Short mmCIF file of C-alpha atoms in Angstrom, two decimals:
data_model
loop_
_atom_site.label_atom_id
_atom_site.label_comp_id
_atom_site.label_asym_id
_atom_site.label_seq_id
_atom_site.Cartn_x
_atom_site.Cartn_y
_atom_site.Cartn_z
CA UNK A 21 -0.08 -0.04 0.38
CA UNK A 22 1.24 3.83 -0.99
CA UNK A 23 0.27 6.99 1.37
CA UNK A 24 0.83 10.46 1.38
CA UNK A 25 2.30 12.12 3.77
CA UNK A 26 2.51 15.93 3.57
CA UNK A 27 3.81 15.22 0.20
CA UNK A 28 5.57 12.85 0.85
CA UNK A 29 5.47 8.81 -0.72
CA UNK A 30 5.84 6.06 1.69
CA UNK A 31 5.65 1.89 1.77
CA UNK A 32 3.34 0.51 4.03
CA UNK A 33 3.12 -2.73 2.25
CA UNK A 34 5.19 -4.59 5.18
CA UNK A 35 2.15 -3.46 7.54
CA UNK A 36 -0.93 -6.16 7.97
CA UNK A 37 -4.13 -4.00 6.96
CA UNK A 38 -5.75 -2.80 7.92
CA UNK A 39 -3.48 -0.47 8.08
CA UNK A 40 -4.97 3.07 11.19
CA UNK A 41 -3.17 6.50 11.28
CA UNK A 42 -1.62 5.81 14.42
CA UNK A 43 0.45 2.51 12.97
CA UNK A 44 0.77 4.13 9.78
CA UNK A 45 2.17 7.29 11.83
CA UNK A 46 4.17 5.08 13.38
CA UNK A 47 5.66 3.09 10.28
CA UNK A 48 6.71 7.07 8.85
CA UNK A 49 6.80 9.89 10.96
CA UNK A 50 10.38 10.09 11.70
CA UNK A 51 10.33 9.17 16.24
CA UNK A 52 11.59 13.45 16.20
CA UNK A 53 8.17 14.56 14.33
CA UNK A 54 6.64 11.72 16.33
CA UNK A 55 6.85 13.61 19.74
CA UNK A 56 5.87 16.28 19.18
CA UNK A 57 3.06 18.60 18.92
CA UNK A 58 0.96 17.72 15.88
CA UNK A 59 -2.86 18.00 14.89
CA UNK A 60 -3.26 16.18 11.45
CA UNK A 61 -6.13 15.43 9.02
CA UNK A 62 -6.63 12.15 5.54
CA UNK A 63 -7.47 13.63 2.07
CA UNK A 64 -8.12 17.02 3.93
CA UNK A 65 -10.44 16.44 6.77
CA UNK A 66 -9.54 16.57 10.26
CA UNK A 67 -9.11 14.44 11.85
CA UNK A 68 -8.63 14.35 16.28
CA UNK A 69 -6.48 12.01 18.01
CA UNK A 70 -8.83 10.32 19.89
CA UNK A 71 -9.91 8.38 16.68
CA UNK A 72 -7.00 7.96 15.64
CA UNK A 73 -6.57 4.02 16.11
CA UNK A 74 -10.05 3.28 14.59
CA UNK A 75 -9.61 5.59 11.69
CA UNK A 76 -8.12 3.09 8.70
CA UNK A 77 -6.45 4.54 5.74
CA UNK A 78 -6.54 3.04 2.05
CA UNK A 79 -4.07 3.48 -0.60
CA UNK A 80 -3.11 6.54 -2.07
CA UNK A 81 -4.50 8.63 1.62
CA UNK A 82 -2.78 11.74 1.96
CA UNK A 83 -2.17 12.55 4.88
CA UNK A 84 -1.18 15.82 6.68
CA UNK A 85 1.04 16.37 9.66
CA UNK A 86 1.25 19.95 10.55
CA UNK A 87 3.32 21.69 13.26
CA UNK A 88 2.89 24.93 15.20
CA UNK A 89 4.94 27.40 13.95
CA UNK A 90 5.33 32.04 13.92
CA UNK A 91 1.83 32.88 12.57
CA UNK A 92 1.15 36.32 11.83
CA UNK B 20 -11.42 50.08 29.17
CA UNK B 21 -10.59 46.92 28.10
CA UNK B 22 -10.54 44.90 24.33
CA UNK B 23 -13.63 42.65 24.18
CA UNK B 24 -13.13 39.37 22.17
CA UNK B 25 -16.39 37.19 22.35
CA UNK B 26 -16.39 38.33 26.11
CA UNK B 27 -13.22 37.93 26.50
CA UNK B 28 -12.45 41.15 28.15
CA UNK B 29 -8.31 42.32 27.72
CA UNK B 30 -5.77 45.14 28.77
CA UNK B 31 -4.23 45.83 25.18
CA UNK B 32 -5.62 46.31 21.86
CA UNK B 33 -2.48 45.41 20.38
CA UNK B 34 -2.60 42.28 18.91
CA UNK B 35 0.26 41.23 17.62
CA UNK B 36 2.55 38.09 15.45
CA UNK B 37 4.97 35.92 16.50
CA UNK B 38 6.53 35.67 12.62
CA UNK B 39 9.62 37.16 10.87
CA UNK B 40 11.40 38.44 14.50
CA UNK B 41 15.95 38.17 13.92
CA UNK B 42 14.88 35.64 16.65
CA UNK B 43 12.88 34.15 19.41
CA UNK B 44 14.72 35.28 21.59
CA UNK B 45 14.16 39.15 20.87
CA UNK B 46 10.25 38.02 19.97
CA UNK B 47 9.25 37.80 22.96
CA UNK B 48 11.04 40.68 23.94
CA UNK B 49 9.70 42.26 21.72
CA UNK B 50 5.68 40.86 22.44
CA UNK B 51 6.25 41.27 25.86
CA UNK B 52 7.68 44.31 26.04
CA UNK B 53 3.68 45.69 23.43
CA UNK B 54 1.94 44.92 26.39
CA UNK B 55 0.19 42.75 23.86
CA UNK B 56 -2.46 39.53 25.27
CA UNK B 57 -3.15 37.88 22.04
CA UNK B 58 -0.15 36.55 20.00
CA UNK B 59 -1.25 34.43 16.90
CA UNK B 60 0.49 31.46 15.63
CA UNK B 61 -0.55 28.89 12.97
CA UNK B 62 0.41 25.46 11.45
CA UNK B 63 2.83 24.21 9.12
CA UNK B 64 3.93 21.05 7.67
CA UNK B 65 7.68 20.77 9.32
CA UNK B 66 10.48 22.62 7.63
CA UNK B 67 13.69 21.75 9.82
CA UNK B 68 15.01 25.81 7.80
CA UNK B 69 11.41 28.09 9.16
CA UNK B 70 10.94 28.62 12.24
CA UNK B 71 8.48 26.02 12.88
CA UNK B 72 7.61 23.12 15.52
CA UNK B 73 8.18 22.53 19.01
CA UNK B 74 11.24 24.53 20.34
CA UNK B 75 9.71 27.77 18.21
CA UNK B 76 6.30 26.60 19.76
CA UNK B 77 7.18 26.47 24.15
CA UNK B 78 8.32 30.12 23.41
CA UNK B 79 4.91 31.25 21.95
CA UNK B 80 3.58 29.40 24.68
CA UNK B 81 6.15 30.97 27.29
CA UNK B 82 5.68 34.73 26.08
CA UNK B 83 2.22 34.44 26.42
CA UNK B 84 2.15 33.00 29.78
CA UNK B 85 4.95 35.64 31.43
CA UNK B 86 1.90 37.33 29.36
CA UNK B 87 -1.02 36.55 30.93
CA UNK B 88 -2.72 36.82 27.09
CA UNK B 89 -4.66 34.29 24.30
CA UNK B 90 -2.96 32.22 21.93
CA UNK B 91 -4.71 33.43 18.58
CA UNK B 92 -4.55 30.29 15.84
CA UNK B 93 -4.34 32.11 11.41
CA UNK B 94 -5.57 29.91 8.82
CA UNK B 95 -2.44 31.50 6.88
CA UNK B 96 -2.01 30.03 3.54
CA UNK B 97 -5.51 28.76 2.66
CA UNK B 98 -7.29 29.50 -0.58
CA UNK B 99 -11.41 27.92 0.43
CA UNK B 100 -13.36 26.67 2.57
CA UNK B 101 -12.77 23.74 3.44
CA UNK B 102 -8.79 24.33 3.08
CA UNK B 103 -10.05 26.89 5.90
CA UNK B 104 -12.64 24.94 8.25
CA UNK B 105 -9.97 21.89 8.29
CA UNK B 106 -6.70 24.28 9.47
CA UNK B 107 -8.99 25.91 12.06
CA UNK B 108 -10.20 22.12 13.71
CA UNK B 109 -6.50 20.62 13.79
CA UNK B 110 -5.82 24.65 15.01
CA UNK B 111 -8.85 24.29 18.01
CA UNK B 112 -7.42 20.86 19.20
CA UNK B 113 -4.22 21.53 18.70
CA UNK B 114 -3.69 25.29 20.41
CA UNK B 115 -7.12 23.89 22.48
CA UNK B 116 -8.52 27.64 21.49
CA UNK B 117 -11.63 27.95 19.53
CA UNK B 118 -10.23 31.54 18.34
CA UNK B 119 -9.51 30.92 15.02
CA UNK B 120 -7.95 33.88 12.79
CA UNK B 121 -9.66 33.32 9.28
CA UNK B 122 -8.07 34.43 6.26
CA UNK B 123 -9.08 32.56 3.23
CA UNK B 124 -6.73 34.09 -0.02
CA UNK B 125 -8.28 34.20 -3.28
CA UNK B 126 -5.56 36.19 -4.85
CA UNK B 127 -2.02 35.21 -4.24
CA UNK B 128 -0.18 38.32 -5.70
CA UNK B 129 -2.17 41.24 -3.10
CA UNK B 130 -2.82 38.05 -0.32
CA UNK B 131 -6.25 39.97 -0.81
CA UNK B 132 -8.50 37.75 1.03
CA UNK B 133 -12.42 36.46 -1.34
CA UNK B 134 -14.76 37.78 0.30
CA UNK B 135 -16.87 34.53 -0.64
CA UNK B 136 -14.57 31.35 0.67
CA UNK B 137 -14.69 34.12 3.60
CA UNK B 138 -17.99 33.76 4.07
CA UNK B 139 -18.61 29.81 3.82
CA UNK B 140 -16.08 29.27 6.29
CA UNK B 141 -17.54 31.42 8.82
CA UNK B 142 -20.26 30.61 8.22
CA UNK B 143 -19.25 27.01 9.70
CA UNK B 144 -17.25 27.89 12.04
CA UNK B 145 -20.00 29.51 13.68
CA UNK B 146 -22.15 26.65 13.62
CA UNK B 147 -19.07 25.24 14.37
CA UNK B 148 -18.08 26.29 18.32
CA UNK B 149 -15.83 28.60 17.35
CA UNK B 150 -15.26 32.86 17.49
CA UNK B 151 -13.98 33.72 14.20
CA UNK B 152 -12.01 36.73 13.83
CA UNK B 153 -12.35 37.07 9.88
CA UNK B 154 -10.22 38.99 8.27
CA UNK B 155 -12.04 40.98 5.44
CA UNK B 156 -10.92 43.45 3.32
CA UNK B 157 -12.68 47.14 3.65
CA UNK B 158 -15.75 46.29 2.16
CA UNK B 159 -18.46 47.35 4.12
CA UNK B 160 -21.05 45.13 2.99
CA UNK B 161 -18.76 42.04 3.37
CA UNK B 162 -18.30 43.31 6.62
CA UNK B 163 -22.60 43.86 7.52
CA UNK B 164 -22.63 39.91 6.54
CA UNK B 165 -19.51 38.84 8.90
CA UNK B 166 -21.64 40.66 11.29
CA UNK B 167 -24.83 39.21 10.97
CA UNK B 168 -23.80 35.88 10.57
CA UNK B 169 -22.49 36.01 13.96
CA UNK B 170 -18.72 37.39 14.39
CA UNK B 171 -18.71 39.54 17.81
CA UNK B 172 -15.51 40.40 15.52
CA UNK B 173 -14.04 42.07 13.01
CA UNK B 174 -11.21 42.72 10.99
CA UNK B 175 -10.50 44.57 7.73
CA UNK B 176 -7.24 44.89 6.09
CA UNK B 177 -5.52 48.43 6.24
CA UNK B 178 -4.16 47.44 3.09
CA UNK B 179 -2.08 43.70 1.59
CA UNK B 180 -0.22 41.75 4.20
CA UNK B 181 2.60 43.35 4.81
CA UNK B 182 2.67 45.90 2.56
CA UNK B 183 3.94 49.08 5.42
CA UNK B 184 1.59 51.24 3.76
CA UNK B 185 -0.73 52.04 6.21
CA UNK B 186 -4.79 52.89 6.16
CA UNK B 187 -5.50 52.77 2.05
CA UNK B 188 -9.80 53.93 2.61
CA UNK B 189 -9.71 56.22 5.30
CA UNK B 190 -12.84 57.15 4.33
CA UNK B 191 -14.02 52.63 3.87
CA UNK B 192 -12.13 52.53 7.51
CA UNK B 193 -14.36 55.06 8.93
CA UNK B 194 -17.93 53.61 7.05
CA UNK B 195 -17.72 50.13 8.56
CA UNK B 196 -16.90 52.06 12.38
CA UNK B 197 -20.10 53.77 11.93
CA UNK B 198 -22.16 51.45 10.37
CA UNK B 199 -21.45 49.04 12.84
CA UNK B 200 -21.32 50.83 16.34
CA UNK B 201 -21.20 47.37 17.92
CA UNK B 202 -18.62 45.04 16.31
CA UNK B 203 -15.54 44.84 18.24
CA UNK B 204 -13.35 46.56 14.86
CA UNK B 205 -10.03 45.75 14.22
CA UNK B 206 -7.79 46.80 11.94
CA UNK B 207 -5.56 43.90 10.54
CA UNK B 208 -2.30 44.44 7.79
CA UNK B 209 -1.16 46.72 6.59
CA UNK B 210 -0.11 49.00 9.24
CA UNK B 211 3.72 50.29 9.44
CA UNK B 212 4.00 52.38 11.85
CA UNK B 213 2.23 53.65 14.89
CA UNK B 214 0.88 56.71 13.57
CA UNK B 215 -0.58 54.15 11.50
CA UNK B 216 -2.40 52.84 13.88
CA UNK B 217 -3.08 55.82 16.31
CA UNK B 218 -5.43 56.87 13.14
CA UNK B 219 -7.24 53.89 13.38
CA UNK B 220 -7.88 53.87 17.17
CA UNK B 221 -8.94 57.30 16.79
CA UNK B 222 -11.35 56.34 14.34
CA UNK B 223 -12.90 54.18 16.25
CA UNK B 224 -11.34 50.98 15.74
CA UNK B 225 -11.33 48.40 18.94
CA UNK B 226 -6.70 46.92 17.73
CA UNK B 227 -4.85 47.18 16.12
CA UNK B 228 -3.50 44.11 14.62
CA UNK B 229 0.01 43.01 13.13
CA UNK B 230 3.57 41.89 12.59
CA UNK B 231 5.84 42.72 10.29
CA UNK B 232 6.03 46.23 11.23
CA UNK B 233 7.97 45.02 14.68
CA UNK B 234 9.64 42.35 13.01
CA UNK B 235 11.22 43.51 10.21
CA UNK B 236 12.18 47.36 12.62
CA UNK B 237 15.87 47.78 13.58
CA UNK B 238 15.19 47.75 17.19
CA UNK B 239 11.84 45.92 16.66
CA UNK B 240 11.70 46.04 20.74
CA UNK B 241 11.66 49.58 20.68
CA UNK B 242 8.77 49.05 18.29
CA UNK B 243 6.65 47.58 20.25
CA UNK B 244 6.44 49.92 22.38
CA UNK B 245 6.22 53.10 20.38
CA UNK B 246 2.42 50.65 19.08
CA UNK B 247 1.32 50.67 22.85
CA UNK B 248 2.54 54.42 23.20
CA UNK B 249 0.57 55.67 20.10
CA UNK B 250 -2.59 53.12 20.35
CA UNK B 251 -3.49 53.81 23.42
CA UNK B 252 -2.65 57.46 22.80
CA UNK B 253 -5.43 57.14 19.44
CA UNK B 254 -8.11 54.96 21.66
CA UNK B 255 -8.52 58.92 24.27
CA UNK B 256 -7.74 60.65 21.51
CA UNK B 257 -11.28 59.20 20.26
CA UNK B 258 -12.47 59.05 24.11
CA UNK B 259 -11.30 62.76 24.78
CA UNK B 260 -13.32 63.34 20.98
CA UNK B 261 -10.90 65.69 18.71
CA UNK B 262 -11.87 68.78 17.17
CA UNK B 263 -14.30 69.54 14.22
CA UNK B 264 -12.43 69.83 10.98
CA UNK B 265 -13.28 73.24 9.98
CA UNK B 266 -12.14 75.06 6.06
CA UNK B 267 -11.37 78.49 7.45
CA UNK B 268 -8.42 79.50 10.37
CA UNK B 269 -9.85 80.69 13.49
CA UNK B 270 -7.28 82.26 15.02
CA UNK B 271 -6.13 80.98 18.83
CA UNK B 272 -5.24 84.02 20.97
CA UNK B 273 -8.52 86.53 21.85
CA UNK B 274 -8.64 88.85 19.09
CA UNK B 275 -11.02 91.53 21.70
CA UNK B 276 -9.20 93.99 23.02
CA UNK B 277 -5.75 94.03 20.61
CA UNK B 278 -2.88 96.35 20.88
CA UNK B 279 -1.84 98.84 17.96
CA UNK B 280 -1.17 96.74 15.16
CA UNK B 281 -5.31 96.24 14.97
CA UNK B 282 -5.25 100.01 14.74
CA UNK B 283 -6.96 101.17 11.34
CA UNK B 284 -4.39 103.35 11.14
CA UNK B 285 -1.45 101.23 11.83
CA UNK B 286 0.34 99.88 8.27
CA UNK B 287 2.31 97.85 8.75
#
């Protein structure tokens, strides 16, 4: 299965289906980012933290993981 | 007098951005020097070269804590209502606030807000419990529509973001103030000098939101203090009531019993 995280493609064939968001993040995000504060959208829709375990991803899904940044 | 943001009373009428400072430490000092109690920030994909991530997040949290202030996440970069609504929901979870500075950009060249997408996003977010602070142009009708939807705070621009051009259309801004007397009006974007902020406050605006004018100053900390002083002066002037402008000169020194030089026989 191929997914996109922040526009970067990842191959998740080594993970047993079904793959939830928690597993996908664990397999793709660097440790340094996993420990940070972030919020997430799946295919352009917000997914709350409490739903990561019960939200399953499909091939070609696109996940955006966003972090705090300075802003005006 | 205090600034009212959806029922939250604030002593400072200056809302300040956290971007573009020479360093996180200067950002922190400038925000504290400004006396602002509202600091804007955003969410983005992480770029190691940008001021983002956990370190800057901790810096902003620490700064806001010291100033007993509040976070105001924005939806910068969004180009339609769907993107803005999604980003607002992400911000609410991460920053634990239902305040959102709603930006939906319609034109890349001057970063002008898209009024149609802005109204769509505003309606959805208000229905979802957000306290929306919409960034819009100085168009009276758009401001009226936002107010009618339920926005208690409206933030028309002075001029395009980051230009420092000041108040492009004072007549438009004065009209918005006059026609929406009960809305909290915050002038947002395009302010370049403390005098711009002072003029807005003299017009009866409730507050000013800015970033570049402080962050890009040679001395951001000193400029932050200058803006705080200017905003306070403008507010006092508005409350005091400015004199009416007149077309002709009027002597301020009494002319009654003037001495010899007003003698008709005296020739200069």
